[in-house]
Amino acid sequence: MTEPISLTTALASFTELWSPRIVARVNDYDIRVAKVHGEHVWHVHDHTDEFFLVLDGELTIALRDRTVLLRRGDVFTVSRGTEHKPSSQTGASILMVEPSGTLTVGDRHDEVPAHVDATTGHIL
Amino acid sequence: MTEPISLTTALASFTELWSPRIVARVNDYDIRVAKVHGEHVWHVHDHTDEFFLVLDGELTIALRDRTVLLRRGDVFTVSRGTEHKPSSQTGASILMVEPSGTLTVGDRHDEVPAHVDATTGHIL
C-alpha cells in the first residue's frame, strides 16, 4: 500500500483532456480521474458498467434515448451494453470506476477524434 | 439505469454513523457513502481491497504498522488482508468502493461496539 493521494494534486499534475489517470486500484478495478471539455465519442462497453462521479464542473452523458446531466457531486452508472457519449460544455473533472483494462472508447465506437485518448488509463 | 444521484442529497437523507448507504453499483461492486465520527473497529477483509475517498472532513485509518490521515479529496486503498481501524475525531463523509456483499466489519474483527453497524450496506 502507498500513501493517500489528493485528487486535487492528481488533477493538477496533468493537462490532457479525455485522458484518464489511474489514481488507485481496488482488486481488479481502477479508480480513474480525468479532465474533460468538449465532446467524447459514442461508444459502448459490452461487458462492463461504468461509474461516473463529477468532482467539479458539469458532465453530460448522452444516451440513445435520453441525456443525463451530472453536476458536481452527482454520481451515475452507465450500464453495460448502453451506447453513450460523454461531453462537457463548461469543462469538468470526473472520477470513474471500472475494471482495469477497460478502454476509454469501449468495445465499439464511432471514429475516434484526435482529441480523445483511446487508452486503458495512464499511471499517475 | 436510473437518474443521477447527488451525493449531497444522499448524505442528507440519513443520520446514522458508520452505516453505509449504497448509492450506485458497478457490475458486482457497490459505491457506498457513510457518515462517520468517532471510532470504528479493528477488522480485516481477507478477500478484498477497500477503497476510501473522503468527501468532507478527515478520516484516519489505523493500520498495524502506521496510521494514515485522509483529508477531504484524498483517496486510499486498504489492501486485502490488512488489519485496519477507521476513525474520525472531527467527523467525516466518505465514499467507499468494494464488492457487493462486503461486510463493514470484515471477515475477522474485534468485538463490534453498539455504535458500529455490521452491514453489507443499506439501500439509499
PDB file of C-alpha atoms in Angstrom:
ATOM      1  CA  MET A   1       0.000   0.000   0.000  1.00  0.00           C
ATOM      2  CA  THR A   2       1.097   3.501  -0.703  1.00  0.00           C
ATOM      3  CA  GLU A   3       0.237   6.861   0.814  1.00  0.00           C
ATOM      4  CA  PRO A   4      -3.101   8.625   0.385  1.00  0.00           C
ATOM      5  CA  ILE A   5      -3.376  10.609  -2.835  1.00  0.00           C
ATOM      6  CA  SER A   6      -5.006  14.003  -3.095  1.00  0.00           C
ATOM      7  CA  LEU A   7      -7.348  14.172  -6.074  1.00  0.00           C
ATOM      8  CA  THR A   8      -6.639  17.898  -6.290  1.00  0.00           C
ATOM      9  CA  THR A   9      -2.916  17.220  -6.575  1.00  0.00           C
ATOM     10  CA  ALA A  10      -3.523  14.378  -9.010  1.00  0.00           C
ATOM     11  CA  LEU A  11      -5.664  16.573 -11.257  1.00  0.00           C
ATOM     12  CA  ALA A  12      -3.090  19.374 -11.121  1.00  0.00           C
ATOM     13  CA  SER A  13      -0.379  17.024 -12.393  1.00  0.00           C
ATOM     14  CA  PHE A  14      -1.640  16.822 -15.984  1.00  0.00           C
ATOM     15  CA  THR A  15      -3.480  18.916 -18.543  1.00  0.00           C
ATOM     16  CA  GLU A  16      -4.568  16.433 -21.209  1.00  0.00           C
ATOM     17  CA  LEU A  17      -8.314  16.196 -21.800  1.00  0.00           C
ATOM     18  CA  TRP A  18     -10.255  12.909 -22.076  1.00  0.00           C
ATOM     19  CA  SER A  19      -7.124  11.090 -20.902  1.00  0.00           C
ATOM     20  CA  PRO A  20      -7.781   9.310 -17.584  1.00  0.00           C
ATOM     21  CA  ARG A  21      -5.161   8.811 -14.885  1.00  0.00           C
ATOM     22  CA  ILE A  22      -5.353   5.811 -12.573  1.00  0.00           C
ATOM     23  CA  VAL A  23      -5.239   7.135  -9.000  1.00  0.00           C
ATOM     24  CA  ALA A  24      -5.972   3.876  -7.176  1.00  0.00           C
ATOM     25  CA  ARG A  25      -6.864   0.250  -7.695  1.00  0.00           C
ATOM     26  CA  VAL A  26      -9.396  -1.896  -5.854  1.00  0.00           C
ATOM     27  CA  ASN A  27      -8.844  -5.557  -6.640  1.00  0.00           C
ATOM     28  CA  ASP A  28      -9.024  -5.675 -10.440  1.00  0.00           C
ATOM     29  CA  TYR A  29     -10.796  -2.329 -10.736  1.00  0.00           C
ATOM     30  CA  ASP A  30      -9.332   1.104 -11.452  1.00  0.00           C
ATOM     31  CA  ILE A  31     -10.250   4.387  -9.854  1.00  0.00           C
ATOM     32  CA  ARG A  32      -9.507   6.920 -12.591  1.00  0.00           C
ATOM     33  CA  VAL A  33      -9.734  10.702 -12.791  1.00  0.00           C
ATOM     34  CA  ALA A  34      -9.962  12.751 -15.959  1.00  0.00           C
ATOM     35  CA  LYS A  35     -10.273  16.309 -17.111  1.00  0.00           C
ATOM     36  CA  VAL A  36     -12.872  16.705 -19.814  1.00  0.00           C
ATOM     37  CA  HIS A  37     -14.083  19.517 -22.051  1.00  0.00           C
ATOM     38  CA  GLY A  38     -15.980  19.331 -25.314  1.00  0.00           C
ATOM     39  CA  GLU A  39     -17.173  16.037 -26.724  1.00  0.00           C
ATOM     40  CA  HIS A  40     -16.059  12.448 -26.287  1.00  0.00           C
ATOM     41  CA  VAL A  41     -17.241   9.825 -28.768  1.00  0.00           C
ATOM     42  CA  TRP A  42     -20.251   7.494 -28.985  1.00  0.00           C
ATOM     43  CA  HIS A  43     -19.141   4.142 -27.640  1.00  0.00           C
ATOM     44  CA  VAL A  44     -20.321   1.095 -25.751  1.00  0.00           C
ATOM     45  CA  HIS A  45     -18.748  -1.242 -23.206  1.00  0.00           C
ATOM     46  CA  ASP A  46     -20.213  -4.645 -23.997  1.00  0.00           C
ATOM     47  CA  HIS A  47     -19.084  -6.335 -20.795  1.00  0.00           C
ATOM     48  CA  THR A  48     -18.910  -3.759 -18.042  1.00  0.00           C
ATOM     49  CA  ASP A  49     -20.795  -0.973 -16.342  1.00  0.00           C
ATOM     50  CA  GLU A  50     -19.009   2.369 -15.967  1.00  0.00           C
ATOM     51  CA  PHE A  51     -19.371   4.613 -12.908  1.00  0.00           C
ATOM     52  CA  PHE A  52     -19.042   8.404 -13.003  1.00  0.00           C
ATOM     53  CA  LEU A  53     -18.669  10.933 -10.176  1.00  0.00           C
ATOM     54  CA  VAL A  54     -18.357  14.610 -11.078  1.00  0.00           C
ATOM     55  CA  LEU A  55     -15.687  16.237  -8.903  1.00  0.00           C
ATOM     56  CA  ASP A  56     -16.008  19.677 -10.456  1.00  0.00           C
ATOM     57  CA  GLY A  57     -17.966  21.246 -13.298  1.00  0.00           C
ATOM     58  CA  GLU A  58     -20.769  19.542 -15.188  1.00  0.00           C
ATOM     59  CA  LEU A  59     -20.794  16.394 -17.290  1.00  0.00           C
ATOM     60  CA  THR A  60     -23.431  15.492 -19.842  1.00  0.00           C
ATOM     61  CA  ILE A  61     -23.881  11.863 -20.822  1.00  0.00           C
ATOM     62  CA  ALA A  62     -25.895  11.339 -23.971  1.00  0.00           C
ATOM     63  CA  LEU A  63     -27.675   8.009 -24.204  1.00  0.00           C
ATOM     64  CA  ARG A  64     -29.612   6.944 -27.286  1.00  0.00           C
ATOM     65  CA  ASP A  65     -32.985   7.599 -25.655  1.00  0.00           C
ATOM     66  CA  ARG A  66     -32.180  10.496 -23.313  1.00  0.00           C
ATOM     67  CA  THR A  67     -29.468  12.739 -21.948  1.00  0.00           C
ATOM     68  CA  VAL A  68     -28.407  12.938 -18.313  1.00  0.00           C
ATOM     69  CA  LEU A  69     -26.713  15.941 -16.736  1.00  0.00           C
ATOM     70  CA  LEU A  70     -24.371  15.382 -13.809  1.00  0.00           C
ATOM     71  CA  ARG A  71     -23.464  18.334 -11.629  1.00  0.00           C
ATOM     72  CA  ARG A  72     -20.662  18.486  -9.096  1.00  0.00           C
ATOM     73  CA  GLY A  73     -21.139  15.711  -6.567  1.00  0.00           C
ATOM     74  CA  ASP A  74     -23.509  13.687  -8.745  1.00  0.00           C
ATOM     75  CA  VAL A  75     -22.973  10.006  -9.469  1.00  0.00           C
ATOM     76  CA  PHE A  76     -24.289   7.836 -12.292  1.00  0.00           C
ATOM     77  CA  THR A  77     -23.610   4.383 -13.659  1.00  0.00           C
ATOM     78  CA  VAL A  78     -23.858   3.640 -17.370  1.00  0.00           C
ATOM     79  CA  SER A  79     -24.978   0.033 -17.662  1.00  0.00           C
ATOM     80  CA  ARG A  80     -23.018  -2.385 -19.824  1.00  0.00           C
ATOM     81  CA  GLY A  81     -24.177  -2.545 -23.389  1.00  0.00           C
ATOM     82  CA  THR A  82     -25.504   1.012 -23.334  1.00  0.00           C
ATOM     83  CA  GLU A  83     -24.290   3.364 -26.046  1.00  0.00           C
ATOM     84  CA  HIS A  84     -23.209   6.651 -24.516  1.00  0.00           C
ATOM     85  CA  LYS A  85     -21.357   9.830 -25.369  1.00  0.00           C
ATOM     86  CA  PRO A  86     -19.945  11.970 -22.548  1.00  0.00           C
ATOM     87  CA  SER A  87     -19.446  15.681 -23.116  1.00  0.00           C
ATOM     88  CA  SER A  88     -18.899  18.849 -21.124  1.00  0.00           C
ATOM     89  CA  GLN A  89     -19.616  22.307 -22.456  1.00  0.00           C
ATOM     90  CA  THR A  90     -18.018  24.061 -19.497  1.00  0.00           C
ATOM     91  CA  GLY A  91     -15.298  21.574 -18.620  1.00  0.00           C
ATOM     92  CA  ALA A  92     -15.276  19.139 -15.722  1.00  0.00           C
ATOM     93  CA  SER A  93     -13.142  16.903 -13.559  1.00  0.00           C
ATOM     94  CA  ILE A  94     -14.538  13.424 -13.126  1.00  0.00           C
ATOM     95  CA  LEU A  95     -13.817  10.205 -11.269  1.00  0.00           C
ATOM     96  CA  MET A  96     -14.568   6.835 -12.838  1.00  0.00           C
ATOM     97  CA  VAL A  97     -14.693   3.280 -11.538  1.00  0.00           C
ATOM     98  CA  GLU A  98     -14.324   0.425 -13.992  1.00  0.00           C
ATOM     99  CA  PRO A  99     -12.413  -2.828 -14.409  1.00  0.00           C
ATOM    100  CA  SER A 100      -8.693  -2.438 -15.104  1.00  0.00           C
ATOM    101  CA  GLY A 101      -8.065  -2.743 -18.810  1.00  0.00           C
ATOM    102  CA  THR A 102     -11.317  -1.057 -19.807  1.00  0.00           C
ATOM    103  CA  LEU A 103     -10.762   1.079 -22.903  1.00  0.00           C
ATOM    104  CA  THR A 104     -11.984   4.678 -22.783  1.00  0.00           C
ATOM    105  CA  VAL A 105     -13.638   4.187 -26.177  1.00  0.00           C
ATOM    106  CA  GLY A 106     -15.245   0.869 -25.290  1.00  0.00           C
ATOM    107  CA  ASP A 107     -15.561  -2.209 -27.430  1.00  0.00           C
ATOM    108  CA  ARG A 108     -17.410  -0.480 -30.260  1.00  0.00           C
ATOM    109  CA  HIS A 109     -17.251   3.207 -31.086  1.00  0.00           C
ATOM    110  CA  ASP A 110     -17.597   5.889 -33.722  1.00  0.00           C
ATOM    111  CA  GLU A 111     -14.423   7.160 -35.339  1.00  0.00           C
ATOM    112  CA  VAL A 112     -12.183   8.426 -32.538  1.00  0.00           C
ATOM    113  CA  PRO A 113     -11.319  12.121 -32.968  1.00  0.00           C
ATOM    114  CA  ALA A 114      -7.751  13.266 -32.359  1.00  0.00           C
ATOM    115  CA  HIS A 115      -8.610  14.958 -29.061  1.00  0.00           C
ATOM    116  CA  VAL A 116      -9.858  11.717 -27.473  1.00  0.00           C
ATOM    117  CA  ASP A 117      -7.272   9.415 -25.927  1.00  0.00           C
ATOM    118  CA  ALA A 118      -8.072   5.760 -26.622  1.00  0.00           C
ATOM    119  CA  THR A 119      -6.420   4.263 -23.569  1.00  0.00           C
ATOM    120  CA  THR A 120      -6.908   1.913 -20.651  1.00  0.00           C
ATOM    121  CA  GLY A 121      -5.758   4.741 -18.386  1.00  0.00           C
ATOM    122  CA  HIS A 122      -2.365   6.187 -17.611  1.00  0.00           C
ATOM    123  CA  ILE A 123      -0.339   5.775 -14.456  1.00  0.00           C
ATOM    124  CA  LEU A 124      -0.408   8.967 -12.437  1.00  0.00           C
TER     125      LEU A 124
ATOM    126  CA  MET B   1     -30.457   2.684 -15.323  1.00  0.00           C
ATOM    127  CA  THR B   2     -31.793   5.330 -13.042  1.00  0.00           C
ATOM    128  CA  GLU B   3     -31.237   9.057 -12.714  1.00  0.00           C
ATOM    129  CA  PRO B   4     -28.033  10.651 -11.424  1.00  0.00           C
ATOM    130  CA  ILE B   5     -27.856  10.846  -7.644  1.00  0.00           C
ATOM    131  CA  SER B   6     -26.488  13.800  -5.729  1.00  0.00           C
ATOM    132  CA  LEU B   7     -24.095  12.682  -3.005  1.00  0.00           C
ATOM    133  CA  THR B   8     -25.088  15.778  -1.021  1.00  0.00           C
ATOM    134  CA  THR B   9     -28.741  14.767  -1.168  1.00  0.00           C
ATOM    135  CA  ALA B  10     -27.869  11.140  -0.395  1.00  0.00           C
ATOM    136  CA  LEU B  11     -25.866  12.144   2.672  1.00  0.00           C
ATOM    137  CA  ALA B  12     -28.642  14.446   3.851  1.00  0.00           C
ATOM    138  CA  SER B  13     -31.150  11.576   3.776  1.00  0.00           C
ATOM    139  CA  PHE B  14     -29.803   9.772   6.840  1.00  0.00           C
ATOM    140  CA  THR B  15     -28.077  10.484  10.122  1.00  0.00           C
ATOM    141  CA  GLU B  16     -26.748   7.111  11.288  1.00  0.00           C
ATOM    142  CA  LEU B  17     -22.988   6.919  11.760  1.00  0.00           C
ATOM    143  CA  TRP B  18     -20.801   4.066  10.458  1.00  0.00           C
ATOM    144  CA  SER B  19     -23.801   2.810   8.478  1.00  0.00           C
ATOM    145  CA  PRO B  20     -23.075   2.910   4.730  1.00  0.00           C
ATOM    146  CA  ARG B  21     -25.703   3.577   2.078  1.00  0.00           C
ATOM    147  CA  ILE B  22     -25.335   2.107  -1.407  1.00  0.00           C
ATOM    148  CA  VAL B  23     -25.615   4.975  -3.898  1.00  0.00           C
ATOM    149  CA  ALA B  24     -24.662   3.079  -7.053  1.00  0.00           C
ATOM    150  CA  ARG B  25     -23.488  -0.268  -8.336  1.00  0.00           C
ATOM    151  CA  VAL B  26     -20.858  -1.056 -10.927  1.00  0.00           C
ATOM    152  CA  ASN B  27     -21.109  -4.663 -12.033  1.00  0.00           C
ATOM    153  CA  ASP B  28     -20.815  -6.602  -8.757  1.00  0.00           C
ATOM    154  CA  TYR B  29     -19.318  -3.686  -6.839  1.00  0.00           C
ATOM    155  CA  ASP B  30     -21.025  -1.155  -4.578  1.00  0.00           C
ATOM    156  CA  ILE B  31     -20.392   2.556  -4.366  1.00  0.00           C
ATOM    157  CA  ARG B  32     -21.267   3.375  -0.767  1.00  0.00           C
ATOM    158  CA  VAL B  33     -21.335   6.588   1.244  1.00  0.00           C
ATOM    159  CA  ALA B  34     -21.186   6.863   5.012  1.00  0.00           C
ATOM    160  CA  LYS B  35     -21.136   9.433   7.755  1.00  0.00           C
ATOM    161  CA  VAL B  36     -18.518   8.672  10.357  1.00  0.00           C
ATOM    162  CA  HIS B  37     -17.487  10.127  13.716  1.00  0.00           C
ATOM    163  CA  GLY B  38     -15.503   8.529  16.495  1.00  0.00           C
ATOM    164  CA  GLU B  39     -14.011   5.054  16.149  1.00  0.00           C
ATOM    165  CA  HIS B  40     -14.889   2.067  14.021  1.00  0.00           C
ATOM    166  CA  VAL B  41     -13.455  -1.332  14.935  1.00  0.00           C
ATOM    167  CA  TRP B  42     -10.279  -3.234  14.067  1.00  0.00           C
ATOM    168  CA  HIS B  43     -11.152  -5.591  11.238  1.00  0.00           C
ATOM    169  CA  VAL B  44      -9.787  -7.248   8.141  1.00  0.00           C
ATOM    170  CA  HIS B  45     -11.216  -8.164   4.755  1.00  0.00           C
ATOM    171  CA  ASP B  46      -9.486 -11.383   3.811  1.00  0.00           C
ATOM    172  CA  HIS B  47     -10.549 -11.417   0.168  1.00  0.00           C
ATOM    173  CA  THR B  48     -10.980  -7.849  -0.982  1.00  0.00           C
ATOM    174  CA  ASP B  49      -9.346  -4.451  -1.085  1.00  0.00           C
ATOM    175  CA  GLU B  50     -11.376  -1.497   0.178  1.00  0.00           C
ATOM    176  CA  PHE B  51     -11.261   1.969  -1.405  1.00  0.00           C
ATOM    177  CA  PHE B  52     -11.874   5.211   0.504  1.00  0.00           C
ATOM    178  CA  LEU B  53     -12.485   8.736  -0.753  1.00  0.00           C
ATOM    179  CA  VAL B  54     -13.062  11.485   1.799  1.00  0.00           C
ATOM    180  CA  LEU B  55     -15.901  13.753   0.649  1.00  0.00           C
ATOM    181  CA  ASP B  56     -15.817  16.027   3.677  1.00  0.00           C
ATOM    182  CA  GLY B  57     -13.908  16.178   6.958  1.00  0.00           C
ATOM    183  CA  GLU B  58     -10.950  13.984   7.844  1.00  0.00           C
ATOM    184  CA  LEU B  59     -10.644  10.220   8.153  1.00  0.00           C
ATOM    185  CA  THR B  60      -7.898   8.392   9.999  1.00  0.00           C
ATOM    186  CA  ILE B  61      -7.157   4.796   9.109  1.00  0.00           C
ATOM    187  CA  ALA B  62      -5.036   2.965  11.659  1.00  0.00           C
ATOM    188  CA  LEU B  63      -3.022   0.093  10.274  1.00  0.00           C
ATOM    189  CA  ARG B  64      -0.958  -2.160  12.477  1.00  0.00           C
ATOM    190  CA  ASP B  65       2.336  -0.547  11.434  1.00  0.00           C
ATOM    191  CA  ARG B  66       1.268   3.044  10.788  1.00  0.00           C
ATOM    192  CA  THR B  67      -1.631   5.455  10.633  1.00  0.00           C
ATOM    193  CA  VAL B  68      -2.774   7.295   7.531  1.00  0.00           C
ATOM    194  CA  LEU B  69      -4.718  10.544   7.569  1.00  0.00           C
ATOM    195  CA  LEU B  70      -7.068  11.296   4.694  1.00  0.00           C
ATOM    196  CA  ARG B  71      -8.235  14.840   4.227  1.00  0.00           C
ATOM    197  CA  ARG B  72     -11.122  15.994   2.020  1.00  0.00           C
ATOM    198  CA  GLY B  73     -10.463  14.841  -1.547  1.00  0.00           C
ATOM    199  CA  ASP B  74      -7.899  12.207  -0.576  1.00  0.00           C
ATOM    200  CA  VAL B  75      -8.141   8.604  -1.741  1.00  0.00           C
ATOM    201  CA  PHE B  76      -6.617   5.463  -0.296  1.00  0.00           C
ATOM    202  CA  THR B  77      -6.998   1.726  -0.791  1.00  0.00           C
ATOM    203  CA  VAL B  78      -6.614  -0.693   2.109  1.00  0.00           C
ATOM    204  CA  SER B  79      -5.228  -3.901   0.647  1.00  0.00           C
ATOM    205  CA  ARG B  80      -6.966  -7.207   1.327  1.00  0.00           C
ATOM    206  CA  GLY B  81      -5.692  -8.996   4.392  1.00  0.00           C
ATOM    207  CA  THR B  82      -4.664  -5.754   6.089  1.00  0.00           C
ATOM    208  CA  GLU B  83      -5.997  -5.099   9.573  1.00  0.00           C
ATOM    209  CA  HIS B  84      -7.351  -1.582   9.810  1.00  0.00           C
ATOM    210  CA  LYS B  85      -9.433   0.636  12.046  1.00  0.00           C
ATOM    211  CA  PRO B  86     -11.057   3.757  10.608  1.00  0.00           C
ATOM    212  CA  SER B  87     -11.821   6.686  12.874  1.00  0.00           C
ATOM    213  CA  SER B  88     -12.648  10.367  12.666  1.00  0.00           C
ATOM    214  CA  GLN B  89     -12.155  12.790  15.504  1.00  0.00           C
ATOM    215  CA  THR B  90     -13.945  15.624  13.740  1.00  0.00           C
ATOM    216  CA  GLY B  91     -16.493  13.676  11.718  1.00  0.00           C
ATOM    217  CA  ALA B  92     -16.386  12.945   8.003  1.00  0.00           C
ATOM    218  CA  SER B  93     -18.387  11.884   4.993  1.00  0.00           C
ATOM    219  CA  ILE B  94     -16.738   9.170   2.954  1.00  0.00           C
ATOM    220  CA  LEU B  95     -17.262   7.206  -0.257  1.00  0.00           C
ATOM    221  CA  MET B  96     -16.212   3.572  -0.491  1.00  0.00           C
ATOM    222  CA  VAL B  97     -15.848   1.115  -3.349  1.00  0.00           C
ATOM    223  CA  GLU B  98     -15.941  -2.588  -2.594  1.00  0.00           C
ATOM    224  CA  PRO B  99     -17.598  -5.770  -3.835  1.00  0.00           C
ATOM    225  CA  SER B 100     -21.325  -6.075  -3.117  1.00  0.00           C
ATOM    226  CA  GLY B 101     -21.840  -8.192  -0.033  1.00  0.00           C
ATOM    227  CA  THR B 102     -18.703  -6.934   1.718  1.00  0.00           C
ATOM    228  CA  LEU B 103     -19.356  -6.609   5.450  1.00  0.00           C
ATOM    229  CA  THR B 104     -18.422  -3.310   7.103  1.00  0.00           C
ATOM    230  CA  VAL B 105     -16.672  -5.258   9.864  1.00  0.00           C
ATOM    231  CA  GLY B 106     -14.837  -7.600   7.530  1.00  0.00           C
ATOM    232  CA  ASP B 107     -14.229 -11.316   7.904  1.00  0.00           C
ATOM    233  CA  ARG B 108     -12.458 -11.015  11.259  1.00  0.00           C
ATOM    234  CA  HIS B 109     -12.892  -8.214  13.771  1.00  0.00           C
ATOM    235  CA  ASP B 110     -12.713  -7.143  17.372  1.00  0.00           C
ATOM    236  CA  GLU B 111     -15.941  -7.060  19.343  1.00  0.00           C
ATOM    237  CA  VAL B 112     -18.318  -4.774  17.460  1.00  0.00           C
ATOM    238  CA  PRO B 113     -19.447  -1.829  19.612  1.00  0.00           C
ATOM    239  CA  ALA B 114     -23.105  -0.804  19.557  1.00  0.00           C
ATOM    240  CA  HIS B 115     -22.446   2.328  17.524  1.00  0.00           C
ATOM    241  CA  VAL B 116     -20.978   0.370  14.590  1.00  0.00           C
ATOM    242  CA  ASP B 117     -23.421  -1.080  12.073  1.00  0.00           C
ATOM    243  CA  ALA B 118     -22.331  -4.538  10.916  1.00  0.00           C
ATOM    244  CA  THR B 119     -23.917  -4.484   7.478  1.00  0.00           C
ATOM    245  CA  THR B 120     -23.320  -5.090   3.808  1.00  0.00           C
ATOM    246  CA  GLY B 121     -24.717  -1.618   3.173  1.00  0.00           C
ATOM    247  CA  HIS B 122     -28.232  -0.246   3.120  1.00  0.00           C
ATOM    248  CA  ILE B 123     -30.285   0.762   0.131  1.00  0.00           C
ATOM    249  CA  LEU B 124     -30.488   4.527  -0.091  1.00  0.00           C
TER     250      LEU B 124
END
